[in-house]
Structure formats: structure tokens, C-alpha cells
XYZ file of C-alpha atoms in Angstrom:
418
model
C 185.949 69.066 88.122
C 184.235 72.248 89.109
C 181.537 73.563 86.836
C 181.813 77.118 85.582
C 179.412 79.576 87.137
C 176.806 80.912 84.771
C 177.455 84.392 83.508
C 174.833 86.564 85.214
C 175.462 89.308 82.700
C 174.906 87.075 79.677
C 171.776 87.717 77.605
C 168.838 85.583 78.686
C 170.358 84.772 82.067
C 168.174 85.567 85.090
C 169.258 88.857 86.577
C 168.632 90.251 90.000
C 166.108 93.025 89.850
C 164.485 91.721 86.632
C 161.095 92.728 88.088
C 162.167 96.285 87.454
C 161.976 95.742 83.717
C 158.984 96.672 81.546
C 157.047 93.554 82.589
C 157.621 94.171 86.284
C 156.646 97.830 85.938
C 153.389 96.842 84.216
C 152.574 94.451 87.055
C 153.175 97.210 89.607
C 150.940 99.591 87.652
C 148.208 96.958 87.509
C 148.501 96.370 91.251
C 148.321 100.122 91.931
C 145.226 100.442 89.734
C 143.574 97.582 91.609
C 144.420 99.183 94.972
C 143.137 102.557 93.745
C 139.910 100.945 92.536
C 139.498 99.166 95.875
C 140.010 102.446 97.745
C 137.566 104.200 95.447
C 134.935 101.511 96.072
C 135.557 100.829 99.752
C 137.318 104.030 100.873
C 134.336 106.173 101.998
C 132.770 103.469 104.229
C 136.144 102.669 105.786
C 136.976 106.358 106.263
C 133.599 107.038 107.868
C 133.947 104.013 110.167
C 137.494 105.086 111.129
C 136.368 108.622 111.978
C 133.455 107.233 114.007
C 135.739 104.905 115.993
C 138.340 107.640 116.675
C 135.619 110.027 117.847
C 134.193 107.292 120.080
C 137.590 106.600 121.643
C 138.160 110.290 122.332
C 134.741 110.518 123.980
C 135.081 107.409 126.141
C 138.795 107.443 127.044
C 138.812 110.363 129.588
C 136.168 108.671 131.722
C 137.033 105.026 131.099
C 138.398 104.332 134.614
C 135.490 106.003 136.402
C 133.060 104.263 134.049
C 134.496 100.836 134.897
C 134.289 101.608 138.612
C 130.682 102.722 138.278
C 129.801 99.624 136.242
C 131.303 97.434 138.984
C 129.117 99.299 141.462
C 126.089 98.554 139.298
C 127.086 94.872 139.208
C 127.160 94.655 142.997
C 124.308 96.983 144.006
C 121.736 96.490 141.216
C 119.068 99.170 140.782
C 120.682 101.528 143.295
C 123.867 101.417 141.273
C 121.899 102.159 138.094
C 120.676 105.393 139.645
C 124.262 106.305 140.492
C 125.314 105.377 136.965
C 122.748 107.829 135.659
C 124.321 110.519 137.818
C 127.762 109.732 136.362
C 128.772 113.174 135.062
C 130.515 111.908 131.912
C 127.763 109.528 130.878
C 126.349 111.516 127.870
C 129.664 111.513 125.938
C 130.191 107.870 126.882
C 126.767 106.983 125.493
C 127.434 108.896 122.286
C 130.806 107.183 121.957
C 129.250 103.759 122.439
C 126.665 104.597 119.783
C 129.382 105.614 117.315
C 131.257 102.359 117.970
C 128.134 100.337 117.190
C 127.374 102.336 114.059
C 130.961 101.877 112.834
C 130.150 98.251 112.014
C 127.096 99.340 110.057
C 129.162 101.894 108.123
C 131.554 99.143 107.045
C 128.526 97.184 105.812
C 127.302 100.345 103.997
C 123.943 100.089 105.766
C 121.646 103.020 105.053
C 120.225 103.010 108.563
C 123.716 103.121 110.098
C 124.469 106.124 107.876
C 121.405 107.979 109.156
C 122.070 107.111 112.801
C 125.755 108.119 112.517
C 124.768 111.442 111.000
C 122.479 112.171 113.965
C 125.098 111.059 116.500
C 127.754 113.207 114.808
C 125.556 116.272 115.092
C 125.031 115.538 118.798
C 128.747 114.936 119.379
C 129.685 118.197 117.676
C 127.074 120.129 119.624
C 128.099 118.521 122.927
C 131.792 119.218 122.295
C 131.081 122.854 121.472
C 128.796 123.277 124.494
C 131.090 121.668 127.072
C 134.486 123.081 125.970
C 133.278 126.451 124.575
C 135.840 126.181 121.757
C 136.558 124.101 118.658
C 138.414 121.018 119.888
C 139.547 117.794 118.216
C 136.250 115.982 118.833
C 134.331 118.809 117.184
C 136.554 118.757 114.088
C 136.303 114.957 113.820
C 132.516 115.123 114.092
C 132.403 117.852 111.438
C 134.677 115.832 109.128
C 132.527 112.724 109.660
C 129.407 114.702 108.725
C 131.130 115.932 105.539
C 132.187 112.372 104.581
C 128.678 111.049 105.190
C 127.060 113.806 103.153
C 129.506 113.716 100.223
C 129.436 109.925 99.821
C 125.843 109.377 100.930
C 125.138 107.213 97.871
C 127.807 104.702 98.910
C 125.701 103.710 101.921
C 122.900 102.128 99.924
C 122.385 98.712 101.492
C 118.954 98.365 103.020
C 118.337 94.648 103.441
C 115.612 93.805 105.920
C 117.948 91.730 108.136
C 120.685 94.388 108.362
C 118.207 97.221 108.742
C 116.323 95.370 111.478
C 119.551 94.715 113.387
C 120.658 98.337 113.353
C 117.129 99.550 113.990
C 117.073 97.513 117.198
C 120.509 98.853 118.116
C 119.325 102.400 117.452
C 116.170 102.040 119.508
C 118.100 100.347 122.324
C 120.765 103.065 122.322
C 118.106 105.749 122.379
C 116.365 104.086 125.322
C 119.636 103.875 127.269
C 120.353 107.511 126.472
C 116.874 108.484 127.671
C 117.072 106.454 130.899
C 120.435 107.640 132.125
C 119.996 111.155 130.804
C 116.793 111.400 132.810
C 118.639 110.226 135.920
C 121.555 112.578 135.242
C 119.300 115.655 134.878
C 116.845 114.254 137.438
C 117.109 117.116 139.926
C 116.149 119.556 137.172
C 112.636 118.100 136.906
C 109.592 118.624 139.073
C 109.098 116.200 140.712
C 112.765 115.064 140.591
C 113.599 111.848 138.710
C 115.578 109.656 141.094
C 114.614 106.068 140.328
C 114.921 103.885 137.261
C 111.121 103.437 137.112
C 110.571 107.189 137.020
C 113.239 107.528 134.321
C 111.632 104.790 132.196
C 108.180 106.365 132.562
C 109.403 109.851 131.616
C 111.474 108.500 128.666
C 108.639 106.529 127.075
C 106.105 109.331 127.555
C 108.482 111.905 126.075
C 109.745 109.816 123.125
C 106.176 108.912 122.169
C 105.292 112.652 122.295
C 102.362 111.902 124.615
C 103.470 114.368 127.315
C 101.062 113.993 130.246
C 102.662 116.981 131.984
C 103.091 115.318 135.379
C 106.920 115.526 135.080
C 108.108 118.974 133.943
C 111.679 120.200 133.275
C 112.521 123.270 135.376
C 116.174 124.014 134.488
C 117.720 124.858 131.120
C 119.844 121.658 130.925
C 116.755 119.549 131.687
C 114.742 121.404 129.031
C 117.484 120.944 126.432
C 117.682 117.231 127.284
C 113.902 116.910 126.873
C 114.049 118.627 123.486
C 116.860 116.289 122.348
C 114.850 113.295 123.540
C 111.784 114.377 121.555
C 113.797 115.064 118.383
C 115.765 111.824 118.640
C 112.643 109.806 119.403
C 110.809 111.097 116.358
C 113.892 110.715 114.135
C 114.846 107.214 115.226
C 111.330 105.793 115.059
C 110.617 107.484 111.718
C 113.897 106.169 110.286
C 113.163 102.690 111.604
C 109.724 102.659 110.021
C 110.985 103.957 106.685
C 113.988 101.614 106.484
C 112.521 98.396 107.922
C 108.758 98.526 107.475
C 108.878 100.586 104.271
C 110.571 97.933 102.064
C 108.201 95.234 103.351
C 105.076 97.258 102.603
C 106.566 98.641 99.408
C 107.494 95.179 98.167
C 104.013 93.805 98.819
C 102.400 96.829 97.180
C 104.732 96.560 94.208
C 103.932 92.876 93.710
C 100.192 93.595 93.952
C 100.394 96.407 91.422
C 102.534 94.327 89.080
C 99.985 91.504 89.190
C 97.149 93.916 88.400
C 99.128 95.528 85.592
C 99.969 92.127 84.122
C 96.336 91.104 84.338
C 95.214 94.318 82.650
C 97.845 94.045 79.880
C 97.043 90.432 78.967
C 95.359 91.086 75.653
C 96.080 89.702 72.172
C 98.684 87.421 73.696
C 99.466 83.726 73.461
C 98.844 81.439 76.419
C 101.121 78.408 76.792
C 100.004 75.653 79.149
C 102.741 73.352 80.393
C 106.496 73.143 80.713
C 107.378 70.413 78.235
C 110.370 70.697 75.919
C 108.011 71.666 73.114
C 106.435 74.404 75.275
C 109.841 75.852 76.197
C 111.040 75.859 72.577
C 107.824 77.521 71.436
C 108.097 80.178 74.160
C 111.598 81.046 72.976
C 110.416 81.298 69.362
C 107.516 83.584 70.295
C 109.821 85.725 72.424
C 112.208 86.131 69.497
C 109.237 87.411 67.445
C 108.203 89.837 70.234
C 104.867 88.063 70.740
C 103.474 88.611 74.286
C 103.227 85.285 76.095
C 101.684 84.053 79.338
C 102.585 80.648 80.772
C 100.326 78.583 83.030
C 102.046 76.129 85.368
C 100.397 73.879 87.968
C 101.203 74.445 91.633
C 104.293 72.691 92.940
C 106.070 72.472 89.582
C 109.502 74.051 89.274
C 109.589 76.623 86.510
C 112.121 76.027 83.698
C 111.264 79.399 82.151
C 113.193 82.684 82.549
C 112.436 84.729 85.666
C 111.044 87.697 83.721
C 108.309 85.712 81.986
C 104.634 86.438 82.706
C 103.439 83.368 84.608
C 100.253 82.207 86.290
C 100.414 79.353 88.803
C 97.296 77.249 89.226
C 95.166 74.437 87.828
C 94.844 75.144 84.072
C 91.591 73.170 83.870
C 89.821 75.646 86.214
C 88.048 78.696 84.841
C 89.508 80.924 87.549
C 93.078 80.155 86.461
C 92.206 80.624 82.788
C 90.536 83.952 83.581
C 93.624 85.094 85.469
C 95.791 84.225 82.460
C 93.533 86.331 80.232
C 92.363 83.434 78.062
C 89.152 85.225 76.865
C 91.336 88.033 75.449
C 94.095 85.750 74.072
C 94.988 85.171 70.428
C 95.495 81.459 71.031
C 95.899 78.884 73.780
C 98.592 76.259 73.260
C 98.051 73.195 75.458
C 101.461 71.506 75.456
C 101.632 69.335 78.552
C 103.220 65.863 78.537
C 99.968 64.104 79.493
C 97.431 63.762 76.651
C 94.498 63.313 79.051
C 95.353 66.596 80.791
C 95.592 68.301 77.409
C 92.108 67.098 76.465
C 90.540 68.345 79.727
C 92.255 71.733 79.386
C 91.035 72.163 75.782
C 87.480 71.454 76.938
C 87.843 74.018 79.756
C 89.164 76.669 77.342
C 86.353 76.056 74.842
C 83.769 76.301 77.611
C 85.190 79.621 78.838
C 86.124 81.211 75.488
C 84.720 79.320 72.489
C 86.092 81.811 69.965
C 89.721 81.546 71.119
C 91.905 79.347 68.956
C 93.181 76.202 70.695
C 96.199 74.053 69.872
C 96.695 70.665 71.539
C 99.853 68.597 71.580
C 99.538 64.824 71.210
C 102.479 63.038 72.777
C 101.274 59.468 72.020
C 100.188 58.781 68.444
C 97.561 56.309 69.723
C 95.661 59.188 71.349
C 95.187 61.243 68.175
C 91.609 60.108 67.676
C 90.736 60.786 71.324
C 92.179 64.296 71.239
C 90.356 64.990 67.957
C 87.027 64.381 69.756
C 87.494 67.486 71.918
C 87.828 69.424 68.638
C 90.912 71.580 69.089
C 91.530 74.009 66.245
C 94.928 72.465 65.674
C 96.648 69.251 66.765
C 100.373 68.797 66.888
C 101.537 65.182 66.995
C 105.342 65.292 66.711
C 105.608 61.561 65.949
C 103.048 61.539 63.112
C 104.137 64.863 61.686
C 107.816 63.953 61.748
C 107.156 60.486 60.304
C 105.009 61.809 57.427
C 107.468 64.553 56.484
C 110.432 62.152 56.675
C 108.655 59.527 54.491
C 107.723 62.108 51.831
C 111.274 63.473 51.842
C 112.788 59.998 51.389
C 110.360 59.059 48.581
C 110.659 62.390 46.821
C 107.004 63.256 47.255
C 106.060 66.942 47.285
C 105.862 68.849 50.576
C 104.025 72.164 50.504
C 102.336 74.512 52.938
C 98.919 73.021 52.277
C 100.136 69.550 53.284
C 101.750 70.827 56.481
C 98.610 72.781 57.333
C 96.451 69.691 56.777
C 98.748 67.663 59.016
C 98.508 70.262 61.781
C 94.756 70.568 61.391
C 94.386 66.802 61.585
C 92.601 66.639 58.216
C 95.039 64.407 56.376
C 94.231 60.744 56.036
C 97.787 59.877 56.996
C 97.186 61.553 60.337
């Protein structure tokens, strides 16, 4: 017996095109919002990289076949071929195109150095296009549009990690050196004496980019003079950008850490010093933080910190006067010695009393058998969790009174029960 086909038009039956209902429309709107947000976040870097790649292709494509033939000549004839490569008439646009291709990767990574280098290359591409064609062509308009995109969304290119910046700094310096070498060979006949070898080109490039200028090689024609000016401007710009982007964060970070340490050291007054990283020390630090009490923690070297990253911390031997001075113990309200080892706590209390006798000291006693030994170093307050908890629990069970005076006597170590 054949089963009846379900009625597709019946209520509740799955219908073709159900995604077009209110639920499906909401999903499409959500997807469109996500795509729009992605474009808003990633659009400018991708647009800048796309414009850079298109400009590079337009610069390289007309001379691609001759460039490959010249590169094969370089492969077979070595240095002699390099000189001929420098005389390759279309080499400046090819170099600029290669530079834009390299910087396109940096634009996708939103590297600040790639942004700066692309801006310089775009200006050169636009100027070269206007100078060679004598009219506004496609390359000029693309370079102008790329400059506008870079300037409008300059804040989107804000990544300046040392690794990324170093990579693109090396690429920038290498590209500039290649531009200088082959540009010198290309305009070689416009200098006196003429630049015809790779060694002469290297010498002139380094001397010019470093702004030394011995004057033994002088440009005599207008194209050679303009090339020399571009080499000086690019050399100063690239090296200044490299120093500011790569060396600047390293020096700035070290200077910032030094200043922060000095400021912390100067502001350590009327604070509480906690020595140790025991559970009691961590709980006490949280309680003091909730009461807005300034706190400095001393941890020995090699110990992993369980405290928050923003806490004021001194790493060193807490039984040494130098470490205690660095933590501002002489200006502290109190020093709480809360390490897990009672012997260490006793030595640290002695060191604090020797350095700052008037500062209040609190010592934790982890083993009840060491109470008498810790009392001999005369801390202003002892905290023995076992004895204190046992005494309070016994009085609570027996109904005996518990008041502030009793608790204070227990902490001071004056009670007979302690």
C-alpha cells in the first residue's frame, strides 16, 4: 500500500523557501552586518594593498619581457650583466613596482613602517608617471588614490611590533640600496667621472645616502641631479623612519621601565609591605586592595608571581637591606612577613628591625611549635592561624565571650593560651 504524500501546504510542514521567512531574513541581516563590520575593520588595509599591487603590475608589466631577458643576462655574465641591468631604461618603474609589491604585504599586516614606505613610493610613482608621460594617466590616478587612502585611514596602520618593523625596515633599506645602485648605473653617463661599474655605483650610493658628499663624483646633467636629490631625500627618510620605528620602541620601552621604577620607588610612602606569596599573603593583598591601601610585595628571585600583573613588586632577597630599601620599608606603615617558612620569617623580621626599628612588623607563624621562637625576635604582632583559630573555635563552642581585646591579645601574643 502506498503511503500518502505529505501535504507541503499544510501548516507546520517544511516548505521550500522557508529561509525567506522572518527568521531567514534576520539571519541574512546578521550576516550582512558581520560582513559590513569586517569590511569596516579590514577594508582600508585591503584596499591600500590592492591599489599598491595594481600600481605595481602596471609599472612592471610593459617591461616584463625585457626585464626577464636582462636578468638572464645577469645570471650568465655576472657583474658585467649588472652594469647592463643598471642601464635598462625601464628599471626605475620596475624598482618602484617591486617596492610596492613588497609593501603590499605590510599593508595587509597594518604595519606602520609599511604605511610610511608605501606613502613615499606612491609619491615617487605619481611624480615619475607625470614626468615620463606628461599627462595624467592611470598610474598617476592610482598613486593619487593610494595616497588618499593612506592619509584618510592612517590610524588603521598602527602595528609597530619590533619583529614586523625590523623585517620591513630591512626590506626598505634593501630596496633603497638597489634603487641607488641601478639608478646610479642608469644615469652613470650624467656624472663626472661617469659611473660605469658596480663598485663605483655602490661607493656613490653610500656616500650620497649618508649625506657625506666628498665631491669626487658630481652630477652634470639635470636627470642625474634629480636622481641625486631623490637619493638624498629617500636616504634620510628611510633611515629616519627605520630608527623611529625599530630603535625608538626599544629605547622608549627601556626608558619607560626605568622611569616607572623610579616613580614607584619615590611613591612608596605610607604603604604596606607584604613579604611572601603564601595563601595568607595573597588574601591579605586582596583585602588591602579593596580598601585602597597602597601595597608593595617582595618576592625572592626565581619564584613565579601569583599576584596580579599591575601590582607594585620588588624581586630580591627580603632579608637584605638593599631589597628592603628598594621596597621603601623605612617609609612603610607596616611590614607583613607572611612566608611559609617560619625560620625565614624570623630572619626577615630581624632585618626589618635593624633597618627601620620604628616600622611595625607582623610575622606569620605557620607551625604552632615555633611560636616561642618567633616571639624572641619581638615582632609587633604574631599571627598563628592554628592557635588563633583553635582558641576562637573553643570559646565559641563553650559559649565564652569573644571581644576585640581578646583578639588583639591573641594577635599580640600576650594571651596565656597563645
